[in-house]
Amino acid sequence: MDSLQELWNHVLNTVLDNPDISQASFNLWFKDLTLLRLTEDIAYVGTPVEFKRQILTKRYSKMLEEILGELIGFDIKIAFISTEDSSDKTPDELVDDFIHGIERETPKPNPDLYPEEPPEEPSEALPIPNRPKNKQEYTFSNFIAGNTNKFARNLCMAVAKNPATDYNPLFIYGDSGLGKTHLLFATMNELLKTSSPEKVLYVRGEDFTNQMVDSLTTKRPMQFFREKYRNVNVLLVDDIQFISGKLGVQEEFFHTFEALYQDSKQIIISSDRPPKDMPQLENRLKTRFEMGVIVDIQPPDLELRIAILKSKCKDMGIELPMDVIIYFAEQIKDNIRQLEGAIKKINAFSFLNGGIKIDLALAKSCIQDILSENEPMSVTVEKILVTVSNKYGVSIDEMKSKKRTKEISAARHCATYILRKLTDLSLNDIARIFSQNHSSVLFAINSMEREVKNNPSLEHEITTVINEIKA
């Protein structure tokens, strides 16, 4: 982002795209908000009316925090500041006054202009859940396809073109963050070009469950719930694994599935695993899901990850050096959302620090927390520990213990040195593995570096271990 105003415009556009916020509500509560200052912890937002500040804080702060956090790539809190009677003050002066606790007397609102609570949006008995906030965001054209996801995309495109023909039901599975939801939304948006909105319904497994429970606890006739889901032409269910183990919900979904299928209606389902790997899913549902087409989405390969990063940068209006893009693609292997988060985070770091140059060093510091969470790094750590353990005849538990015998210390120092050499783990990360402190790890690494440099035999020994790990 080039400025606070540009960043805030993105936030307001996202609010305006929210189907739960009417144009009248947007004009009343959001249109005149301004972003006064942004830090790494707090966004200070100005509102021209003190009474609005109270309502915004009570009703809309969480929504705005989620939107802004998604844009900049890290969690943020919003503090609303009244700019009423402060036209002579700069944004920095307003924020400084707020930080130093200068209170302003709250004027009595005019009830005709500002109701005590924001007007409630009209809602149906069972509102359509979780449509994407910006439908244009999810299309087939901006879904970057490669060897690991092309088949799933092609199936969804075929279903969008000719629903309830060859691929019904269509079951898509894969780990979180690989694009399943994008494909469901893209299919929905394509179908909506020729279908009325009430005939194409997207729902998460969690929402299906909650709405059914709500119907039962409020004693609302179940026919309203059933009619909503059984009178559509296409039903898209995201994260179906959520209904596993919930017998009543599975019973209801089975009959919904049967009603739609028997009426030649299209059903598209996504999950984090195939039906056979859901032990708490009823067999009759498993067999229904398996009688259609089941397709998986695998983590993207390096070529696809680079293409995704380039596309995301273009969409966000962010320029990253090619060496940074390649570094992100090489380090973040299993989650597209993490790739997008890395772009947002490095851009936010640069923005919040006066537009400092984005380079490889900044990229490495920005994604340390992501790398320490990723499973591939854990697998690498495990392989290093196992190899060192076998080489020195010392168990992994002994290496992680407080024991300081000569054999155990030698193995521990070797493992510490190799972890630092072969991974991007920080000193603190390595210290946690061995229940040590930062200083102990640094001492071990420095000692090993000196010994390897001065002892050809030890150098050969370490090289042999490293080659075995890499094999």
CSV table of C-alpha atoms in Angstrom, one decimal:
chain,number,residue,atom,x,y,z
A,1,MET,CA,0.0,0.0,0.0
A,2,ASP,CA,1.3,3.5,-0.8
A,3,SER,CA,-0.6,5.3,1.9
A,4,LEU,CA,-2.9,5.0,4.9
A,5,GLN,CA,-5.7,6.3,2.8
A,6,GLU,CA,-5.2,3.6,0.2
A,7,LEU,CA,-5.1,0.9,2.8
A,8,TRP,CA,-8.3,2.3,4.5
A,9,ASN,CA,-10.1,2.5,1.1
A,10,HIS,CA,-9.5,-1.3,0.7
A,11,VAL,CA,-11.1,-1.8,4.2
A,12,LEU,CA,-14.1,0.3,3.3
A,13,ASN,CA,-14.6,-1.4,0.0
A,14,THR,CA,-14.6,-4.8,1.7
A,15,VAL,CA,-17.2,-3.5,4.2
A,16,LEU,CA,-19.3,-2.3,1.3
A,17,ASP,CA,-19.1,-5.7,-0.3
A,18,ASN,CA,-20.4,-7.4,2.8
A,19,PRO,CA,-24.0,-8.6,2.0
A,20,ASP,CA,-24.9,-8.0,5.7
A,21,ILE,CA,-24.2,-4.2,5.5
A,22,SER,CA,-26.7,-2.2,3.5
A,23,GLN,CA,-25.8,1.0,1.6
A,24,ALA,CA,-27.7,3.0,4.1
A,25,SER,CA,-25.8,1.5,7.1
A,26,PHE,CA,-22.5,1.9,5.3
A,27,ASN,CA,-23.2,5.6,4.7
A,28,LEU,CA,-24.3,6.1,8.3
A,29,TRP,CA,-21.5,4.3,10.2
A,30,PHE,CA,-18.5,3.7,7.9
A,31,LYS,CA,-18.3,6.2,5.0
A,32,ASP,CA,-16.8,9.1,7.0
A,33,LEU,CA,-14.3,7.1,9.0
A,34,THR,CA,-10.6,7.9,8.5
A,35,LEU,CA,-7.4,5.9,9.4
A,36,LEU,CA,-5.3,8.4,11.5
A,37,ARG,CA,-2.4,6.2,12.4
A,38,LEU,CA,-1.3,2.6,12.0
A,39,THR,CA,1.2,0.8,14.3
A,40,GLU,CA,2.2,-2.8,14.7
A,41,ASP,CA,-0.5,-3.2,17.4
A,42,ILE,CA,-3.2,-0.6,16.9
A,43,ALA,CA,-5.1,1.1,14.1
A,44,TYR,CA,-6.4,4.5,15.3
A,45,VAL,CA,-9.6,5.4,13.4
A,46,GLY,CA,-11.3,8.8,13.4
A,47,THR,CA,-15.0,9.4,13.4
A,48,PRO,CA,-16.5,12.9,13.2
A,49,VAL,CA,-19.2,12.2,15.8
A,50,GLU,CA,-18.5,11.1,19.4
A,51,PHE,CA,-21.7,9.1,19.7
A,52,LYS,CA,-20.8,7.1,16.6
A,53,ARG,CA,-17.5,6.1,18.3
A,54,GLN,CA,-19.4,4.3,21.0
A,55,ILE,CA,-21.6,2.4,18.6
A,56,LEU,CA,-18.7,1.5,16.3
A,57,THR,CA,-16.6,0.2,19.3
A,58,LYS,CA,-19.5,-1.9,20.5
A,59,ARG,CA,-20.8,-3.3,17.3
A,60,TYR,CA,-18.3,-3.1,14.5
A,61,SER,CA,-14.8,-3.1,15.9
A,62,LYS,CA,-14.3,-6.9,15.6
A,63,MET,CA,-15.4,-6.9,11.9
A,64,LEU,CA,-13.1,-4.1,11.0
A,65,GLU,CA,-10.2,-5.7,12.9
A,66,GLU,CA,-10.6,-8.9,10.9
A,67,ILE,CA,-10.8,-7.1,7.6
A,68,LEU,CA,-7.7,-4.9,8.3
A,69,GLY,CA,-5.8,-7.8,9.8
A,70,GLU,CA,-6.4,-9.9,6.7
A,71,LEU,CA,-5.1,-7.0,4.5
A,72,ILE,CA,-1.9,-6.3,6.4
A,73,GLY,CA,-1.2,-9.9,7.4
A,74,PHE,CA,-1.2,-9.8,11.2
A,75,ASP,CA,-3.6,-9.3,14.1
A,76,ILE,CA,-4.5,-5.7,14.9
A,77,LYS,CA,-6.7,-3.8,17.3
A,78,ILE,CA,-8.8,-0.8,16.4
A,79,ALA,CA,-9.2,2.3,18.6
A,80,PHE,CA,-11.9,4.7,17.5
A,81,ILE,CA,-11.2,8.4,18.2
A,82,SER,CA,-13.8,11.2,18.0
A,83,THR,CA,-12.6,14.1,15.8
A,84,GLU,CA,-15.7,16.2,16.7
A,85,ASP,CA,-14.7,19.8,17.4
A,86,SER,CA,-11.1,19.1,16.5
A,87,SER,CA,-10.8,20.4,13.0
A,88,ASP,CA,-7.8,22.4,14.0
A,89,LYS,CA,-5.8,19.3,15.0
A,90,THR,CA,-3.7,17.1,12.8
A,91,PRO,CA,-4.2,13.3,12.8
A,92,ASP,CA,-1.0,12.9,14.9
A,93,GLU,CA,-2.2,15.4,17.5
A,94,LEU,CA,-5.6,13.6,17.7
A,95,VAL,CA,-3.9,10.3,18.3
A,96,ASP,CA,-1.4,11.7,20.8
A,97,ASP,CA,-4.3,13.3,22.8
A,98,PHE,CA,-6.1,9.9,22.8
A,99,ILE,CA,-3.0,8.0,23.9
A,100,HIS,CA,-2.5,10.5,26.8
A,101,GLY,CA,-6.0,10.0,28.0
A,102,ILE,CA,-7.6,13.3,27.1
A,103,GLU,CA,-11.3,12.7,27.5
A,104,ARG,CA,-14.0,14.5,25.6
A,105,GLU,CA,-17.5,15.2,27.0
A,106,THR,CA,-20.0,13.0,25.1
A,107,PRO,CA,-22.6,15.2,23.4
A,108,LYS,CA,-26.2,14.1,23.6
A,109,PRO,CA,-27.1,12.6,20.3
A,110,ASN,CA,-30.0,13.7,18.2
A,111,PRO,CA,-32.2,10.5,18.1
A,112,ASP,CA,-33.6,11.5,14.7
A,113,LEU,CA,-30.1,11.5,13.2
A,114,TYR,CA,-28.3,8.8,15.2
A,115,PRO,CA,-30.5,6.0,16.7
A,116,GLU,CA,-29.4,4.4,19.9
A,117,GLU,CA,-28.4,1.2,18.1
A,118,PRO,CA,-27.5,0.7,14.4
A,119,PRO,CA,-30.6,-0.3,12.4
A,120,GLU,CA,-30.9,-4.0,12.0
A,121,GLU,CA,-30.6,-5.4,8.6
A,122,PRO,CA,-33.7,-7.2,7.3
A,123,SER,CA,-33.2,-11.0,7.6
A,124,GLU,CA,-34.9,-14.1,6.6
A,125,ALA,CA,-35.9,-16.8,9.1
A,126,LEU,CA,-32.8,-18.7,7.9
A,127,PRO,CA,-30.3,-16.3,6.3
A,128,ILE,CA,-28.0,-17.6,3.6
A,129,PRO,CA,-24.7,-18.2,5.4
A,130,ASN,CA,-21.2,-17.2,4.5
A,131,ARG,CA,-21.4,-16.1,1.0
A,132,PRO,CA,-18.0,-14.6,0.1
A,133,LYS,CA,-17.8,-10.9,1.1
A,134,ASN,CA,-16.6,-10.1,-2.4
A,135,LYS,CA,-17.9,-12.5,-5.0
A,136,GLN,CA,-15.5,-11.2,-7.6
A,137,GLU,CA,-12.6,-12.4,-5.5
A,138,TYR,CA,-13.3,-16.1,-6.2
A,139,THR,CA,-13.3,-17.0,-9.9
A,140,PHE,CA,-11.9,-19.7,-12.1
A,141,SER,CA,-9.7,-17.2,-13.9
A,142,ASN,CA,-7.9,-16.2,-10.7
A,143,PHE,CA,-7.5,-19.7,-9.5
A,144,ILE,CA,-3.9,-20.5,-10.4
A,145,ALA,CA,-3.8,-24.1,-11.6
A,146,GLY,CA,-1.0,-26.6,-11.8
A,147,ASN,CA,-0.3,-30.3,-11.7
A,148,THR,CA,-1.5,-30.7,-8.2
A,149,ASN,CA,-5.0,-29.0,-8.5
A,150,LYS,CA,-5.8,-28.8,-12.2
A,151,PHE,CA,-8.0,-31.9,-12.2
A,152,ALA,CA,-10.2,-30.5,-9.4
A,153,ARG,CA,-10.5,-27.2,-11.1
A,154,ASN,CA,-11.5,-28.8,-14.4
A,155,LEU,CA,-14.2,-30.9,-12.7
A,156,CYS,CA,-15.6,-27.8,-11.0
A,157,MET,CA,-15.7,-25.9,-14.3
A,158,ALA,CA,-17.5,-28.9,-15.9
A,159,VAL,CA,-20.1,-28.9,-13.1
A,160,ALA,CA,-20.6,-25.2,-13.4
A,161,LYS,CA,-21.3,-25.5,-17.1
A,162,ASN,CA,-23.5,-28.6,-16.8
A,163,PRO,CA,-24.6,-29.3,-13.3
A,164,ALA,CA,-26.1,-32.6,-12.2
A,165,THR,CA,-25.0,-34.5,-15.2
A,166,ASP,CA,-21.7,-36.5,-15.1
A,167,TYR,CA,-20.1,-35.5,-11.8
A,168,ASN,CA,-22.7,-35.8,-9.1
A,169,PRO,CA,-21.9,-35.7,-6.2
A,170,LEU,CA,-18.5,-34.1,-6.6
A,171,PHE,CA,-16.3,-34.5,-3.5
A,172,ILE,CA,-13.1,-32.5,-3.2
A,173,TYR,CA,-10.7,-33.1,-0.4
A,174,GLY,CA,-7.3,-31.8,0.7
A,175,ASP,CA,-5.5,-30.1,3.5
A,176,SER,CA,-6.4,-26.6,4.7
A,177,GLY,CA,-5.3,-23.7,2.6
A,178,LEU,CA,-5.0,-25.4,-0.8
A,179,GLY,CA,-7.9,-23.8,-2.5
A,180,LYS,CA,-11.0,-26.0,-1.9
A,181,THR,CA,-13.1,-23.0,-0.8
A,182,HIS,CA,-11.9,-20.9,-3.7
A,183,LEU,CA,-13.1,-23.6,-6.1
A,184,LEU,CA,-16.5,-23.9,-4.4
A,185,PHE,CA,-17.0,-20.1,-4.5
A,186,ALA,CA,-15.8,-20.0,-8.1
A,187,THR,CA,-18.3,-22.7,-9.1
A,188,MET,CA,-21.0,-20.8,-7.2
A,189,ASN,CA,-20.2,-17.5,-8.9
A,190,GLU,CA,-20.2,-19.1,-12.3
A,191,LEU,CA,-23.6,-20.8,-11.7
A,192,LEU,CA,-25.0,-17.5,-10.5
A,193,LYS,CA,-24.5,-16.0,-13.9
A,194,THR,CA,-27.4,-18.1,-15.2
A,195,SER,CA,-29.2,-19.1,-12.0
A,196,SER,CA,-31.2,-17.1,-9.4
A,197,PRO,CA,-29.4,-16.7,-6.0
A,198,GLU,CA,-32.0,-18.7,-4.1
A,199,LYS,CA,-31.3,-21.8,-6.3
A,200,VAL,CA,-27.5,-21.9,-5.6
A,201,LEU,CA,-26.6,-22.3,-1.9
A,202,TYR,CA,-23.2,-22.4,-0.2
A,203,VAL,CA,-23.0,-23.5,3.4
A,204,ARG,CA,-20.2,-24.7,5.7
A,205,GLY,CA,-20.7,-28.0,7.6
A,206,GLU,CA,-20.5,-26.0,10.9
A,207,ASP,CA,-23.3,-23.6,9.7
A,208,PHE,CA,-25.5,-26.4,8.6
A,209,THR,CA,-25.2,-27.8,12.1
A,210,ASN,CA,-25.8,-24.5,13.9
A,211,GLN,CA,-28.8,-23.7,11.9
A,212,MET,CA,-30.4,-27.1,12.5
A,213,VAL,CA,-29.7,-26.8,16.2
A,214,ASP,CA,-31.2,-23.2,16.1
A,215,SER,CA,-34.3,-24.5,14.4
A,216,LEU,CA,-34.8,-27.2,17.1
A,217,THR,CA,-34.0,-25.0,20.1
A,218,THR,CA,-36.3,-22.1,19.0
A,219,LYS,CA,-39.0,-24.6,18.1
A,220,ARG,CA,-39.2,-23.2,14.6
A,221,PRO,CA,-40.9,-25.7,12.3
A,222,MET,CA,-38.2,-27.9,10.7
A,223,GLN,CA,-40.0,-27.6,7.4
A,224,PHE,CA,-38.5,-24.1,6.9
A,225,PHE,CA,-35.0,-25.5,7.5
A,226,ARG,CA,-35.6,-28.4,5.1
A,227,GLU,CA,-37.2,-26.3,2.4
A,228,LYS,CA,-34.3,-24.0,2.4
A,229,TYR,CA,-31.8,-26.8,1.6
A,230,ARG,CA,-34.0,-29.1,-0.5
A,231,ASN,CA,-35.5,-26.4,-2.9
A,232,VAL,CA,-32.2,-25.5,-4.5
A,233,ASN,CA,-30.6,-26.7,-7.8
A,234,VAL,CA,-27.1,-26.7,-6.5
A,235,LEU,CA,-25.9,-27.2,-2.9
A,236,LEU,CA,-22.2,-26.6,-2.1
A,237,VAL,CA,-21.1,-27.8,1.3
A,238,ASP,CA,-17.7,-26.7,2.6
A,239,ASP,CA,-15.9,-28.7,5.4
A,240,ILE,CA,-18.4,-31.5,5.6
A,241,GLN,CA,-16.1,-33.2,8.1
A,242,PHE,CA,-17.6,-31.0,10.8
A,243,ILE,CA,-20.8,-33.1,10.9
A,244,SER,CA,-18.8,-36.3,11.8
A,245,GLY,CA,-19.9,-37.7,15.1
A,246,LYS,CA,-23.1,-35.7,15.2
A,247,LEU,CA,-25.8,-38.3,14.6
A,248,GLY,CA,-28.8,-36.0,14.5
A,249,VAL,CA,-27.1,-33.7,12.0
A,250,GLN,CA,-25.9,-36.6,9.8
A,251,GLU,CA,-29.5,-38.0,9.8
A,252,GLU,CA,-30.8,-34.6,8.6
A,253,PHE,CA,-28.0,-34.2,6.0
A,254,PHE,CA,-28.6,-37.7,4.7
A,255,HIS,CA,-32.2,-37.0,3.9
A,256,THR,CA,-31.3,-33.6,2.4
A,257,PHE,CA,-28.7,-35.4,0.2
A,258,GLU,CA,-31.2,-38.0,-0.9
A,259,ALA,CA,-33.9,-35.5,-1.7
A,260,LEU,CA,-31.6,-33.4,-3.9
A,261,TYR,CA,-29.9,-36.4,-5.6
A,262,GLN,CA,-33.2,-38.1,-6.4
A,263,ASP,CA,-34.4,-34.8,-7.9
A,264,SER,CA,-31.3,-34.6,-10.1
A,265,LYS,CA,-29.8,-31.6,-8.3
A,266,GLN,CA,-26.1,-31.0,-8.1
A,267,ILE,CA,-24.2,-31.6,-4.8
A,268,ILE,CA,-20.6,-30.4,-4.3
A,269,ILE,CA,-18.8,-31.2,-1.1
A,270,SER,CA,-15.4,-30.4,0.3
A,271,SER,CA,-13.5,-31.9,3.2
A,272,ASP,CA,-10.0,-32.1,4.7
A,273,ARG,CA,-10.0,-35.9,4.1
A,274,PRO,CA,-11.7,-38.5,1.9
A,275,PRO,CA,-14.9,-40.2,3.2
A,276,LYS,CA,-13.1,-43.4,4.0
A,277,ASP,CA,-10.9,-41.6,6.5
A,278,MET,CA,-13.9,-40.2,8.5
A,279,PRO,CA,-14.4,-42.9,11.2
A,280,GLN,CA,-17.3,-41.0,12.8
A,281,LEU,CA,-19.2,-40.5,9.5
A,282,GLU,CA,-22.1,-42.9,9.0
A,283,ASN,CA,-21.5,-45.6,6.4
A,284,ARG,CA,-24.6,-44.6,4.4
A,285,LEU,CA,-23.2,-41.1,4.0
A,286,LYS,CA,-19.8,-42.5,3.0
A,287,THR,CA,-21.3,-44.6,0.3
A,288,ARG,CA,-23.4,-41.7,-1.0
A,289,PHE,CA,-20.3,-39.4,-1.2
A,290,GLU,CA,-18.3,-42.2,-2.9
A,291,MET,CA,-20.8,-42.9,-5.6
A,292,GLY,CA,-19.9,-39.7,-7.4
A,293,VAL,CA,-16.4,-38.4,-8.3
A,294,ILE,CA,-13.8,-37.9,-5.6
A,295,VAL,CA,-10.8,-35.7,-6.3
A,296,ASP,CA,-8.0,-34.5,-4.1
A,297,ILE,CA,-5.9,-31.3,-4.1
A,298,GLN,CA,-2.3,-31.8,-3.3
A,299,PRO,CA,0.2,-29.2,-2.0
A,300,PRO,CA,1.5,-27.0,-4.9
A,301,ASP,CA,4.8,-27.8,-6.4
A,302,LEU,CA,7.6,-25.2,-6.6
A,303,GLU,CA,6.6,-23.9,-10.1
A,304,LEU,CA,3.0,-23.5,-9.0
A,305,ARG,CA,3.9,-21.8,-5.8
A,306,ILE,CA,6.0,-19.2,-7.7
A,307,ALA,CA,3.1,-18.6,-10.1
A,308,ILE,CA,0.7,-18.2,-7.1
A,309,LEU,CA,3.0,-15.7,-5.5
A,310,LYS,CA,3.3,-13.6,-8.7
A,311,SER,CA,-0.4,-13.6,-9.1
A,312,LYS,CA,-1.1,-12.6,-5.5
A,313,CYS,CA,1.4,-9.8,-5.7
A,314,LYS,CA,-0.3,-8.5,-8.9
A,315,ASP,CA,-3.7,-8.7,-7.3
A,316,MET,CA,-2.5,-6.8,-4.2
A,317,GLY,CA,-0.5,-4.2,-6.1
A,318,ILE,CA,2.7,-5.3,-4.3
A,319,GLU,CA,6.1,-5.5,-5.9
A,320,LEU,CA,8.5,-8.2,-4.5
A,321,PRO,CA,12.0,-8.9,-5.8
A,322,MET,CA,12.2,-12.2,-7.6
A,323,ASP,CA,14.7,-13.6,-5.1
A,324,VAL,CA,12.2,-12.9,-2.3
A,325,ILE,CA,9.4,-14.6,-4.3
A,326,ILE,CA,11.6,-17.7,-4.9
A,327,TYR,CA,12.6,-17.8,-1.2
A,328,PHE,CA,9.0,-17.7,-0.1
A,329,ALA,CA,8.1,-20.4,-2.6
A,330,GLU,CA,11.0,-22.7,-1.5
A,331,GLN,CA,10.3,-22.3,2.2
A,332,ILE,CA,6.4,-22.3,2.3
A,333,LYS,CA,5.4,-25.6,0.6
A,334,ASP,CA,2.1,-26.8,1.9
A,335,ASN,CA,-0.3,-23.8,2.3
A,336,ILE,CA,-1.4,-21.2,-0.2
A,337,ARG,CA,-2.9,-19.0,2.6
A,338,GLN,CA,0.6,-18.9,4.2
A,339,LEU,CA,2.1,-17.7,0.9
A,340,GLU,CA,-0.5,-14.9,0.7
A,341,GLY,CA,0.2,-14.1,4.4
A,342,ALA,CA,3.9,-13.9,3.8
A,343,ILE,CA,3.3,-11.3,1.0
A,344,LYS,CA,1.0,-9.2,3.3
A,345,LYS,CA,3.4,-9.4,6.2
A,346,ILE,CA,6.5,-8.3,4.4
A,347,ASN,CA,4.6,-5.5,2.8
A,348,ALA,CA,3.2,-4.4,6.1
A,349,PHE,CA,6.7,-4.5,7.7
A,350,SER,CA,8.0,-2.3,5.0
A,351,PHE,CA,5.1,0.1,5.3
A,352,LEU,CA,5.2,0.4,9.1
A,353,ASN,CA,8.9,1.1,9.0
A,354,GLY,CA,8.9,4.0,6.7
A,355,GLY,CA,9.0,2.1,3.4
A,356,ILE,CA,12.2,0.2,4.1
A,357,LYS,CA,13.6,-1.8,1.2
A,358,ILE,CA,12.1,-5.2,0.7
A,359,ASP,CA,15.0,-7.7,0.4
A,360,LEU,CA,15.9,-11.3,1.2
A,361,ALA,CA,17.0,-10.4,4.7
A,362,LEU,CA,13.7,-8.9,5.5
A,363,ALA,CA,11.9,-11.8,3.9
A,364,LYS,CA,13.8,-14.3,6.1
A,365,SER,CA,12.9,-12.4,9.3
A,366,CYS,CA,9.3,-12.1,8.3
A,367,ILE,CA,8.5,-15.8,8.0
A,368,GLN,CA,10.4,-17.3,10.9
A,369,ASP,CA,7.2,-17.9,12.8
A,370,ILE,CA,5.6,-19.6,9.8
A,371,LEU,CA,8.6,-21.8,9.2
A,372,SER,CA,8.6,-22.9,12.8
A,373,GLU,CA,5.0,-24.0,12.5
A,374,ASN,CA,5.2,-26.0,9.3
A,375,GLU,CA,5.3,-29.8,9.4
A,376,PRO,CA,8.0,-30.1,6.7
A,377,MET,CA,10.4,-28.4,9.1
A,378,SER,CA,9.4,-30.8,11.9
A,379,VAL,CA,10.1,-33.7,9.6
A,380,THR,CA,13.6,-32.3,8.9
A,381,VAL,CA,14.3,-31.8,12.6
A,382,GLU,CA,13.2,-35.4,13.3
A,383,LYS,CA,15.5,-36.8,10.6
A,384,ILE,CA,18.5,-34.8,11.9
A,385,LEU,CA,17.9,-36.1,15.5
A,386,VAL,CA,17.4,-39.7,14.4
A,387,THR,CA,20.6,-39.6,12.2
A,388,VAL,CA,22.7,-38.1,14.9
A,389,SER,CA,21.3,-40.5,17.5
A,390,ASN,CA,22.2,-43.5,15.3
A,391,LYS,CA,25.7,-42.1,14.6
A,392,TYR,CA,26.6,-41.5,18.2
A,393,GLY,CA,24.6,-44.3,19.9
A,394,VAL,CA,22.8,-41.8,22.1
A,395,SER,CA,19.0,-41.7,22.2
A,396,ILE,CA,17.0,-38.6,21.3
A,397,ASP,CA,15.6,-38.5,24.8
A,398,GLU,CA,19.1,-38.4,26.2
A,399,MET,CA,20.1,-35.6,23.8
A,400,LYS,CA,17.1,-33.6,25.0
A,401,SER,CA,17.8,-34.4,28.6
A,402,LYS,CA,19.9,-32.4,31.1
A,403,LYS,CA,22.6,-35.1,31.2
A,404,ARG,CA,26.1,-33.9,30.5
A,405,THR,CA,28.2,-37.0,30.0
A,406,LYS,CA,30.9,-36.7,27.3
A,407,GLU,CA,29.0,-38.9,24.8
A,408,ILE,CA,25.6,-37.2,25.3
A,409,SER,CA,27.1,-33.7,25.1
A,410,ALA,CA,29.0,-34.5,21.9
A,411,ALA,CA,25.8,-35.8,20.2
A,412,ARG,CA,23.8,-32.8,21.5
A,413,HIS,CA,26.4,-30.4,20.2
A,414,CYS,CA,26.5,-32.1,16.8
A,415,ALA,CA,22.7,-32.0,16.5
A,416,THR,CA,22.6,-28.4,17.5
A,417,TYR,CA,25.3,-27.5,14.9
A,418,ILE,CA,23.6,-29.4,12.1
A,419,LEU,CA,20.1,-28.0,13.0
A,420,ARG,CA,21.6,-24.5,12.7
A,421,LYS,CA,23.3,-25.3,9.4
A,422,LEU,CA,20.6,-27.2,7.6
A,423,THR,CA,17.4,-25.4,8.8
A,424,ASP,CA,16.1,-21.9,9.2
A,425,LEU,CA,15.3,-22.4,12.9
A,426,SER,CA,16.3,-19.6,15.1
A,427,LEU,CA,18.6,-20.0,18.1
A,428,ASN,CA,15.5,-19.9,20.4
A,429,ASP,CA,13.8,-22.6,18.3
A,430,ILE,CA,16.8,-24.9,18.7
A,431,ALA,CA,17.0,-24.1,22.4
A,432,ARG,CA,13.4,-25.2,22.9
A,433,ILE,CA,14.2,-28.6,21.3
A,434,PHE,CA,16.8,-29.3,23.9
A,435,SER,CA,15.2,-27.4,26.8
A,436,GLN,CA,18.1,-25.0,26.9
A,437,ASN,CA,18.5,-21.3,26.8
A,438,HIS,CA,19.7,-19.1,23.9
A,439,SER,CA,23.2,-18.7,25.3
A,440,SER,CA,23.8,-22.4,25.7
A,441,VAL,CA,22.9,-23.0,22.1
A,442,LEU,CA,25.0,-20.2,20.8
A,443,PHE,CA,28.0,-21.5,22.8
A,444,ALA,CA,27.5,-25.0,21.4
A,445,ILE,CA,27.4,-23.7,17.8
A,446,ASN,CA,30.5,-21.5,18.2
A,447,SER,CA,32.4,-24.3,19.8
A,448,MET,CA,31.5,-26.7,17.0
A,449,GLU,CA,32.4,-24.2,14.3
A,450,ARG,CA,35.9,-23.8,15.9
A,451,GLU,CA,36.4,-27.5,16.3
A,452,VAL,CA,35.3,-28.3,12.7
A,453,LYS,CA,37.6,-25.7,11.4
A,454,ASN,CA,40.6,-27.0,13.3
A,455,ASN,CA,39.9,-30.7,13.3
A,456,PRO,CA,39.8,-32.4,9.8
A,457,SER,CA,38.6,-35.7,11.4
A,458,LEU,CA,35.6,-34.0,13.0
A,459,GLU,CA,34.9,-32.1,9.8
A,460,HIS,CA,34.8,-35.4,7.9
A,461,GLU,CA,32.5,-36.9,10.6
A,462,ILE,CA,30.0,-34.0,10.4
A,463,THR,CA,30.1,-34.0,6.6
A,464,THR,CA,29.3,-37.7,6.6
A,465,VAL,CA,26.3,-37.1,9.0
A,466,ILE,CA,25.0,-34.2,6.9
A,467,ASN,CA,25.3,-36.2,3.6
A,468,GLU,CA,23.3,-39.1,5.2
A,469,ILE,CA,20.6,-36.6,6.3
A,470,LYS,CA,20.4,-35.1,2.8
A,471,ALA,CA,20.3,-38.5,1.1
